[in-house]
CSV table of C-alpha atoms in Angstrom, one decimal:
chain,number,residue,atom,x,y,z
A,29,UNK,CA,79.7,-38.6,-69.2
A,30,UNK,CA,78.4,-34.9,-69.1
A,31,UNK,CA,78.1,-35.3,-64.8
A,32,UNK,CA,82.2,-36.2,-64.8
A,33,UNK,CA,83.0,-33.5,-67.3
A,34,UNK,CA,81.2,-31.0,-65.6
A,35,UNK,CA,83.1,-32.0,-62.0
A,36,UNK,CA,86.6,-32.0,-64.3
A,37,UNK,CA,86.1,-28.4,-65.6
A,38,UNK,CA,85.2,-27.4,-61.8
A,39,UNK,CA,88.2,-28.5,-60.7
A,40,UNK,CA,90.6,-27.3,-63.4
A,41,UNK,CA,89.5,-23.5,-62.9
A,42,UNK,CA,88.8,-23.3,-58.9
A,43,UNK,CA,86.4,-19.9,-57.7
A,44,UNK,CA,84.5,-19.6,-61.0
A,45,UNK,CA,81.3,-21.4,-61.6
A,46,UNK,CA,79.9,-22.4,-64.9
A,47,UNK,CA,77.4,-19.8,-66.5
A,48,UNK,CA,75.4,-23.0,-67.6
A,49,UNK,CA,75.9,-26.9,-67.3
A,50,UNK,CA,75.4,-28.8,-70.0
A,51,UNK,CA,73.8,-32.6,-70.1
A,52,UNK,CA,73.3,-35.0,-72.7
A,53,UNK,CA,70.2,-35.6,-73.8
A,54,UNK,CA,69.1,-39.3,-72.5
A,55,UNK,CA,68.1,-42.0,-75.0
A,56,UNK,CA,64.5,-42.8,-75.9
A,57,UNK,CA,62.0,-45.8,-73.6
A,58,UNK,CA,62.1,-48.6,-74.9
A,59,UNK,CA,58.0,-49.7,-76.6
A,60,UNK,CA,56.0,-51.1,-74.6
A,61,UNK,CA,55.9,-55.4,-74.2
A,62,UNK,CA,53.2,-57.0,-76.1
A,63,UNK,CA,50.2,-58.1,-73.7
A,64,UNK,CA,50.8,-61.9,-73.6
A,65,UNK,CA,47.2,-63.7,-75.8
A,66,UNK,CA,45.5,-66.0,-73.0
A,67,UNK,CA,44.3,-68.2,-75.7
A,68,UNK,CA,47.6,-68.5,-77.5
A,69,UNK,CA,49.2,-71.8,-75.9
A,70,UNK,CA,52.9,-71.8,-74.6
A,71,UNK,CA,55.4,-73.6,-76.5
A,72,UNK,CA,57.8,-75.9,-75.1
A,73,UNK,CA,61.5,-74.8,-75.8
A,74,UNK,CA,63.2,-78.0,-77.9
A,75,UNK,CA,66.0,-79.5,-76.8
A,76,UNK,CA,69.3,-78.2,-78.3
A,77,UNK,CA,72.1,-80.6,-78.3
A,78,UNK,CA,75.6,-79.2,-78.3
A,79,UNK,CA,77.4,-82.4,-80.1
A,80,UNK,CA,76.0,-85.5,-82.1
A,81,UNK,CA,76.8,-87.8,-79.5
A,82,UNK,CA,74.2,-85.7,-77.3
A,83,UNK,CA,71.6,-85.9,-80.5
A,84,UNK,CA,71.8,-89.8,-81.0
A,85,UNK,CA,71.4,-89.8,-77.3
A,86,UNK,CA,67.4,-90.7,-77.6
A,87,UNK,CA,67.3,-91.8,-81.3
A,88,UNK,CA,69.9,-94.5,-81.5
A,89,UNK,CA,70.4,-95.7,-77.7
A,90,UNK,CA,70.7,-99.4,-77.8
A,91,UNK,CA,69.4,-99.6,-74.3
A,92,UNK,CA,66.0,-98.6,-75.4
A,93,UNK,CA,66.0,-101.6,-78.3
A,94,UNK,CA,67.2,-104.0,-75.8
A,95,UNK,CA,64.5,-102.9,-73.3
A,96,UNK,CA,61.7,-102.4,-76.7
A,97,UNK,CA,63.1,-106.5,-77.8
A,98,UNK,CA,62.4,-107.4,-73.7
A,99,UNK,CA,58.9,-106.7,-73.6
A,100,UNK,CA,58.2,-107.8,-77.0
A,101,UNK,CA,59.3,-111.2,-75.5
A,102,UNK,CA,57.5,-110.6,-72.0
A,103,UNK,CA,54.5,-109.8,-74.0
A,104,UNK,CA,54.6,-113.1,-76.3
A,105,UNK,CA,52.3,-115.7,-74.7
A,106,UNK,CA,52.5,-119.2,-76.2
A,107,UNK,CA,49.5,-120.5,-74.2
A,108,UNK,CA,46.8,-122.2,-76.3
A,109,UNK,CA,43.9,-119.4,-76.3
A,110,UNK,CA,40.2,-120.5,-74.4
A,111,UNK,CA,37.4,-119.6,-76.4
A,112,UNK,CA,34.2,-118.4,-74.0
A,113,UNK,CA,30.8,-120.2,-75.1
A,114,UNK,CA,28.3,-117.9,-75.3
A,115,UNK,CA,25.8,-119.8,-72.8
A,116,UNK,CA,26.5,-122.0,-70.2
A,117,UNK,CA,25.4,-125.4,-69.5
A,118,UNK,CA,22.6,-125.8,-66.9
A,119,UNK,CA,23.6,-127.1,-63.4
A,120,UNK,CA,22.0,-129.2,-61.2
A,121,UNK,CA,21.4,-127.8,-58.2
A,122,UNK,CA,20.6,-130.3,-55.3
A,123,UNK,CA,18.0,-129.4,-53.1
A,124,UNK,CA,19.2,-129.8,-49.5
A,125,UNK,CA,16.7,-132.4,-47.5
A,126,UNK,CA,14.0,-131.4,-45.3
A,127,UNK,CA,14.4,-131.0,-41.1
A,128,UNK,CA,11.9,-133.7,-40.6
A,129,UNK,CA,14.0,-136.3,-42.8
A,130,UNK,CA,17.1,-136.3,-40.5
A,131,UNK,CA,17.1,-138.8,-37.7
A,132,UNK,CA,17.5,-137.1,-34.5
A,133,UNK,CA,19.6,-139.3,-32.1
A,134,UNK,CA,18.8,-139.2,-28.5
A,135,UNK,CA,21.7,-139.3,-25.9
A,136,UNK,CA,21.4,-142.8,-24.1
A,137,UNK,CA,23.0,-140.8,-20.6
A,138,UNK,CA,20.4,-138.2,-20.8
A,139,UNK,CA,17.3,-140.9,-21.7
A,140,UNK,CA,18.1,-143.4,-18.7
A,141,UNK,CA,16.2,-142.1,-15.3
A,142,UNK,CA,17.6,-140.6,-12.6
A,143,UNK,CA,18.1,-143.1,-9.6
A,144,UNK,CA,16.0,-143.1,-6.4
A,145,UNK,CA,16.9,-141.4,-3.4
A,146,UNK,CA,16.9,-143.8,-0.3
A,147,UNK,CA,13.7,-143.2,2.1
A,148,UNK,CA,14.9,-142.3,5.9
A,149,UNK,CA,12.6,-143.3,8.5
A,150,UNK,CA,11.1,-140.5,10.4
A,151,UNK,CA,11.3,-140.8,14.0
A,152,UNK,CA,8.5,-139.4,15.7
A,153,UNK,CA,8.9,-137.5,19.1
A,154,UNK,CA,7.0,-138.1,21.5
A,155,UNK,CA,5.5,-135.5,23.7
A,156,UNK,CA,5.2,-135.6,27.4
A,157,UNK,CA,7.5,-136.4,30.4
A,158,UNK,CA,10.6,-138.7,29.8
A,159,UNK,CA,11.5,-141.6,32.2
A,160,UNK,CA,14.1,-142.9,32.8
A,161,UNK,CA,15.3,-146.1,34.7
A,162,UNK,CA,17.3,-145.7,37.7
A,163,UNK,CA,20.2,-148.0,37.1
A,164,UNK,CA,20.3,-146.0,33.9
A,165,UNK,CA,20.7,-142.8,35.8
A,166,UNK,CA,23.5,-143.9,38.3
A,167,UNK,CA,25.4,-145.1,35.2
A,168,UNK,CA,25.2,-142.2,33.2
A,169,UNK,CA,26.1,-139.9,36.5
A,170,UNK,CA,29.3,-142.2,36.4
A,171,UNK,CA,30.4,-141.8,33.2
A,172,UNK,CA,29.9,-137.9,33.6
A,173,UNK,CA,32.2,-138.3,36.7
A,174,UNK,CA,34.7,-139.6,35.2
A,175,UNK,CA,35.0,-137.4,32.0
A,176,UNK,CA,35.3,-134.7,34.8
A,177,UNK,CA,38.2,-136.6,36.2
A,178,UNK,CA,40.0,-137.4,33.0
A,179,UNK,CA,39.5,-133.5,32.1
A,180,UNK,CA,40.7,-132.4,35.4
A,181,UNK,CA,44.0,-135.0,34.4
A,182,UNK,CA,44.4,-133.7,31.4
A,183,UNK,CA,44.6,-129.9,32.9
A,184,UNK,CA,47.3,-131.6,34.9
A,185,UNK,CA,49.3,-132.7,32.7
A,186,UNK,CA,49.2,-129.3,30.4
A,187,UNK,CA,50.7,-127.3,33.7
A,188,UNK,CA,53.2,-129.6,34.2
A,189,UNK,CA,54.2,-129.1,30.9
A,190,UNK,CA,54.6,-125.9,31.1
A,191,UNK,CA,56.3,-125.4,34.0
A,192,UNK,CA,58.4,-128.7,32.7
A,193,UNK,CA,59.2,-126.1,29.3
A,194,UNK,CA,60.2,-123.3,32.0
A,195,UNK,CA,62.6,-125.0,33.7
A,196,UNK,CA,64.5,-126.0,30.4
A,197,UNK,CA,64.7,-122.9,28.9
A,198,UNK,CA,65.6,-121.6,32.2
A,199,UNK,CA,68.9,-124.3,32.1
A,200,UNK,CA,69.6,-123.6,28.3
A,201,UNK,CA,70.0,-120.1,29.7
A,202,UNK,CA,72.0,-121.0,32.2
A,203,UNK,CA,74.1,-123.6,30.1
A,204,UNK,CA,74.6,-120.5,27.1
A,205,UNK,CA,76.1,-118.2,29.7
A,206,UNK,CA,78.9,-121.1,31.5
A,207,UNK,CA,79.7,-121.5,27.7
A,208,UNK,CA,80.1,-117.9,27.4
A,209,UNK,CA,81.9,-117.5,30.4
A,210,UNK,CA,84.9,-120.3,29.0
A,211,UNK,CA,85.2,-118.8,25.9
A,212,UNK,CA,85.9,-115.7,27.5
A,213,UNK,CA,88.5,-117.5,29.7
A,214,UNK,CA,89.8,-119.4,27.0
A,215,UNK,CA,90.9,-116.0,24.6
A,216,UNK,CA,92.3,-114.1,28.1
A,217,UNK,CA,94.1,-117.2,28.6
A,218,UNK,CA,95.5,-117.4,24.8
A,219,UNK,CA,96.3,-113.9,25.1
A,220,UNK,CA,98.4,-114.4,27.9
A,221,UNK,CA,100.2,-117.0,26.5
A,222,UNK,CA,101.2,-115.0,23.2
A,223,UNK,CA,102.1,-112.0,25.3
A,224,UNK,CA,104.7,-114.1,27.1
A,225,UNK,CA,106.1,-115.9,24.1
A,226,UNK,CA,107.1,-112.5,22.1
C-alpha cells in the first residue's frame, strides 16, 4: 500500500523528507441499491437439499402414507345413513288440567277443634273486717310458737356444727404434726444406726 511504502522510503534515507507523497488513487462507489417495490410480494427461499435422502424426505416418507391410510380408515363410517323428512309429524300436546279440577285435601289434625280450656271458679273477696274465732286464734299463735322454736333448734344445731368442724380440723392438725414429728425421729434414728455400722 502507498501509506507503508511511503513509511519504508522514510526510514531507509533518515533526515530527508519526500518532495511529494504519492497515493493511489481509491476505487470507484459502488451504484446505488435498487429501492425495494412495496407492491412487489417477497418470495419465499425453496428449500435446497444437500443429498437425495434429504429430497425424498417429504415426497416418499412412509410415515405420511401410513398416517394418510389412518384417517382414511378413521374417516370410513359404516353406519346406515338417516334420511331427515322434510316436515314433521304433529304432536299432541296435552293440556295440563285446570286449578279448580284438583281435589284439595284438608289435614284431618288441622280440621278437628281445639279442646276447651277448664273454667276456674272465681272467688270473690269480700270487703270489710275479718273475724276470726278465738280458739282459731290461740291455735294459730301455737303453731307460730313452735316454728319459732324449731327455727331457734335448728340455729342450734348449725353452731354446733361448726364448732364440732373446728375442733376436728384443729385434731387433724394436731395428729399431721405427731406424725411429722416420728418421721423425723425415725430418719435421725436410721441415720444413727448406719453411722455406727460403717
Amino acid at each position: 500500500m502507498g501509506f507503508f511504502d511511503n513509511l519504508k522510503k522514510r526510514d531507509s534515507s533518515p533526515g530527508k523528507t519526500p518532495e511529494k507523497e504519492e497515493f493511489n488513487e481509491l476505487p470507484p462507489a459502488p451504484p446505488g441499491l435498487k429501492k425495494i417495490e412495496a407492491e412487489k410480494p417477497v418470495e419465499m427461499p425453496e428449500y435446497y437439499a444437500d443429498t437425495e435422502e434429504e429430497k425424498n424426505v417429504f415426497t416418499d416418507s412412509p410415515v405420511q402414507e401410513d398416517v394418510a391410510e389412518s384417517n382414511a380408515e378413521i374417516i370410513k363410517d359404516d353406519r346406515p345413513k338417516i334420511s331427515v323428512p322434510d316436515s314433521l309429524p304433529d304432536i299432541d300436546i296435552p293440556v295440563p288440567p285446570d286449578i279448580e279440577e284438583i281435589p284439595f285435601f284438608r289435614n284431618a289434625a288441622v280440621a278437628k277443634p281445639a279442646a276447651e280450656l277448664p273454667e276456674f271458679a272465681v272467688k270473690e273477696i269480700k270487703k270489710g273486717p275479718v273475724f276470726v274465732r278465738t280458739d282459731e286464734y290461740s291455735g294459730m299463735l301455737s303453731g307460730i310458737d313452735s316454728m319459732e322454736g324449731v327455727m331457734k333448734e335448728g340455729q342450734e344445731t348449725v353452731y354446733l356444727l361448726k364448732n364440732l368442724k373446728k375442733n376436728a380440723d384443729t385434731v387433724h392438725e394436731k395428729y399431721l404434726n405427731t406424725l411429722e414429728d416420728i418421721q423425723k425421729k425415725l430418719m435421725y434414728v436410721d441415720h444413727l444406726l448406719f453411722e455406727s455400722m460403717k
